[in-house]
PDB file of C-alpha atoms in Angstrom:
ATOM      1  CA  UNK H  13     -10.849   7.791 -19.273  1.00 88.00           C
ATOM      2  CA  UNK H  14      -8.972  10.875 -18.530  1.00 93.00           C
ATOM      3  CA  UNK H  15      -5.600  11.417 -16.163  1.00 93.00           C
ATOM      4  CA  UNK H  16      -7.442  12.565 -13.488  1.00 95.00           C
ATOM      5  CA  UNK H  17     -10.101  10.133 -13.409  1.00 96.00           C
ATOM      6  CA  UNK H  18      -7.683   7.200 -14.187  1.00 96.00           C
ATOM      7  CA  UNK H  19      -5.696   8.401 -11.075  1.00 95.00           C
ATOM      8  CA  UNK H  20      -8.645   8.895  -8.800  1.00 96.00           C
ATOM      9  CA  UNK H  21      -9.508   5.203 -10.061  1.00 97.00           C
ATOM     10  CA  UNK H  22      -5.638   3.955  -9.007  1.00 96.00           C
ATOM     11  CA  UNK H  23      -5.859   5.539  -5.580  1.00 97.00           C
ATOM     12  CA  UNK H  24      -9.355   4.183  -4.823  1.00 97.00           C
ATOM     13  CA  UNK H  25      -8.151   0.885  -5.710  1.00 98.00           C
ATOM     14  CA  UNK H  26      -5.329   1.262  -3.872  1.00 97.00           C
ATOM     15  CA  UNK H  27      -6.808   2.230  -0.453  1.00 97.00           C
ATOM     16  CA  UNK H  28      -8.956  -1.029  -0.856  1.00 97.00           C
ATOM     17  CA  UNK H  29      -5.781  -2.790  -0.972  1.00 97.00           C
ATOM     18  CA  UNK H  30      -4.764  -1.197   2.592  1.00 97.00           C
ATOM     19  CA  UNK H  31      -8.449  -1.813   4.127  1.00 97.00           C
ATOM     20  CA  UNK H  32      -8.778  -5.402   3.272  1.00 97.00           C
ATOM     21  CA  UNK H  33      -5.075  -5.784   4.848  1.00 96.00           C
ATOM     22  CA  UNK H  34      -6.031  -3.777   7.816  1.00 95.00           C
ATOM     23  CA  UNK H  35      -9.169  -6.392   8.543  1.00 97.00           C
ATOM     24  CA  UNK H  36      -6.718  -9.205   8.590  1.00 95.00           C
ATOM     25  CA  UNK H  37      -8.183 -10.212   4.776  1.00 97.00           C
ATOM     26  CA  UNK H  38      -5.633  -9.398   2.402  1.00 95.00           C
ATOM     27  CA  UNK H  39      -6.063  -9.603  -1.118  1.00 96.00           C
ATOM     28  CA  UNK H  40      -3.099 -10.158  -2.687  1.00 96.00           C
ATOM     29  CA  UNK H  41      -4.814 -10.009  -6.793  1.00 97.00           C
ATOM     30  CA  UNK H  42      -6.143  -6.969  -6.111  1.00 97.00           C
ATOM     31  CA  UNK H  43      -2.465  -5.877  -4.515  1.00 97.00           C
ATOM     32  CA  UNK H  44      -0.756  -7.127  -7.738  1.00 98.00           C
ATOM     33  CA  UNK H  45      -3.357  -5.707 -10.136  1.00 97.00           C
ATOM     34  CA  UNK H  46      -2.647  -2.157  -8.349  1.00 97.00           C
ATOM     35  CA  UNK H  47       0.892  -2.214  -9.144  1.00 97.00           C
ATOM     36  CA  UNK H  48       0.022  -2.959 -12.422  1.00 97.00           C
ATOM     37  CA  UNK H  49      -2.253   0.273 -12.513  1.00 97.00           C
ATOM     38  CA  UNK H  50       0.339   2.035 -11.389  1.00 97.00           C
ATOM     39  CA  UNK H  51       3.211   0.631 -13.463  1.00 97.00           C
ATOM     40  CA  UNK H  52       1.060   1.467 -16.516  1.00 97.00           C
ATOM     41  CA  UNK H  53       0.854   5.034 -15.204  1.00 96.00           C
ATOM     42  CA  UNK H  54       4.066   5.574 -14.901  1.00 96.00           C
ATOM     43  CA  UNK H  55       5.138   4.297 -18.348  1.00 97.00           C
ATOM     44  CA  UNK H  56       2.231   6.250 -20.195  1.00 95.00           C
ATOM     45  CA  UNK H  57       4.069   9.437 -18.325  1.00 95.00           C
ATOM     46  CA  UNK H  58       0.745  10.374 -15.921  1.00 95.00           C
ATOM     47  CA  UNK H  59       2.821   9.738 -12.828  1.00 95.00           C
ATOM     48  CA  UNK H  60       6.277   9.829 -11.524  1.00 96.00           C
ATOM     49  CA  UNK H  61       8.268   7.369  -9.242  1.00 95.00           C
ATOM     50  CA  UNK H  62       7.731   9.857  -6.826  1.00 96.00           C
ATOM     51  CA  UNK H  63       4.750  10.624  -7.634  1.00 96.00           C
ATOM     52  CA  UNK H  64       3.709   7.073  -7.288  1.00 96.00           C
ATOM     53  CA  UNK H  65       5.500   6.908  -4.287  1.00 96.00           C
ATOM     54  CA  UNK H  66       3.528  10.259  -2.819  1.00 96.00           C
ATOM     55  CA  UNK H  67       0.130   8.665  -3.485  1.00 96.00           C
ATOM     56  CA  UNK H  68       0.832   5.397  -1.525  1.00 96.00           C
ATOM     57  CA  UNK H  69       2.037   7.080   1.427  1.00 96.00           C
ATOM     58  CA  UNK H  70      -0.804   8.922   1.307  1.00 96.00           C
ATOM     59  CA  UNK H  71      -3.422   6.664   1.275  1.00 96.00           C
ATOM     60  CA  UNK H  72      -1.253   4.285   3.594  1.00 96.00           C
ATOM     61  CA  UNK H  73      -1.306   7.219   6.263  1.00 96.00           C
ATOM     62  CA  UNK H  74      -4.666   7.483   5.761  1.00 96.00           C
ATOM     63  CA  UNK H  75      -5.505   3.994   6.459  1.00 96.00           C
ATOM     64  CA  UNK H  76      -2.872   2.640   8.685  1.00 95.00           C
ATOM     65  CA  UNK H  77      -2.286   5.963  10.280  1.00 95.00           C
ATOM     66  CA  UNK H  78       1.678   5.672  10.095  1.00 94.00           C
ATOM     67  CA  UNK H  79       3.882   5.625   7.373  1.00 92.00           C
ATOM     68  CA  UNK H  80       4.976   2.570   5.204  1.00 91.00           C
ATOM     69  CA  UNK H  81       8.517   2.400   6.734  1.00 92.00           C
ATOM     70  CA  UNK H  82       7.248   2.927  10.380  1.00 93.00           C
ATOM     71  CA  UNK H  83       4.522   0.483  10.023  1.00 90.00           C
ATOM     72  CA  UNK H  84       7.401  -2.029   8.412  1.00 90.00           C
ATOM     73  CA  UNK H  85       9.934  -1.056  11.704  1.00 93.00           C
ATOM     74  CA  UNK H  86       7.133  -1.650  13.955  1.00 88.00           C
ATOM     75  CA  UNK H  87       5.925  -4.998  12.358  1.00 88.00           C
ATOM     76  CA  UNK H  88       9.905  -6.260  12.090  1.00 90.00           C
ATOM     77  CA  UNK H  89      10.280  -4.938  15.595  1.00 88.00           C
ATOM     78  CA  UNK H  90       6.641  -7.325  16.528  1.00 85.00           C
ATOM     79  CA  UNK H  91       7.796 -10.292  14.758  1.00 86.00           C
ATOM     80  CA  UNK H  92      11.719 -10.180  16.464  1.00 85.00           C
ATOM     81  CA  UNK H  93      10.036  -9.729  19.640  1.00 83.00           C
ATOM     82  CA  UNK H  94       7.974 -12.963  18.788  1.00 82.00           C
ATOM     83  CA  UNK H  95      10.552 -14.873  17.756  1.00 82.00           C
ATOM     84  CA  UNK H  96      12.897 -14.006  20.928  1.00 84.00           C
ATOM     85  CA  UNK H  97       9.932 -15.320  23.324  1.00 76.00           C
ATOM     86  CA  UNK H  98       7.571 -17.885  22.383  1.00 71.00           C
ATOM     87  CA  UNK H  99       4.904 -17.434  24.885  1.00 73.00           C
ATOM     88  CA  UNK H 100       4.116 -14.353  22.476  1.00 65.00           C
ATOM     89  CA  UNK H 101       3.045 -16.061  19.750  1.00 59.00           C
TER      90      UNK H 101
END
């Protein structure tokens, strides 16, 4: 497998990750086998930190439609609001 197709292979994988965590189904061995995908890629020199980084926003904007910090300040926001009134839960 070349670069390329390894790296179209890491980003598929990872927006499978963000789709079975947007149905509610999240699939944490798939999750940690990502990382590992893209650990490997960055220790055999085909990506970057930032790189890496670049490619999950991407596919996290394309699933979630916000960014990974603003969907983590909305969901913190969600879960203080929960935990501040109890009818919400």
């Amino acid at each position: 497998m070349d670069k390329e197709n390894y790296l179209v292979f890491c980003k598929a994988e990872l927006r499978s990750v963000f789709l079975s965590t947007k149905a509610g189904k999240p699939d944490n061995k798939l999750k940690y086998r990502v990382e590992g995908l893209f650990h490997a890629a960055k220790l055999l020199g085909l990506l970057s930190t930032e790189q890496a980084n670049a490619i999950i926003e991407s596919e996290h904007q394309a699933v979630f439609g916000e960014s990974v910090s603003e969907r983590l300040k909305r969901k913190t926001q969600l879960k203080q609001l929960k935990e501040s009134d109890p009818s919400l839960s």
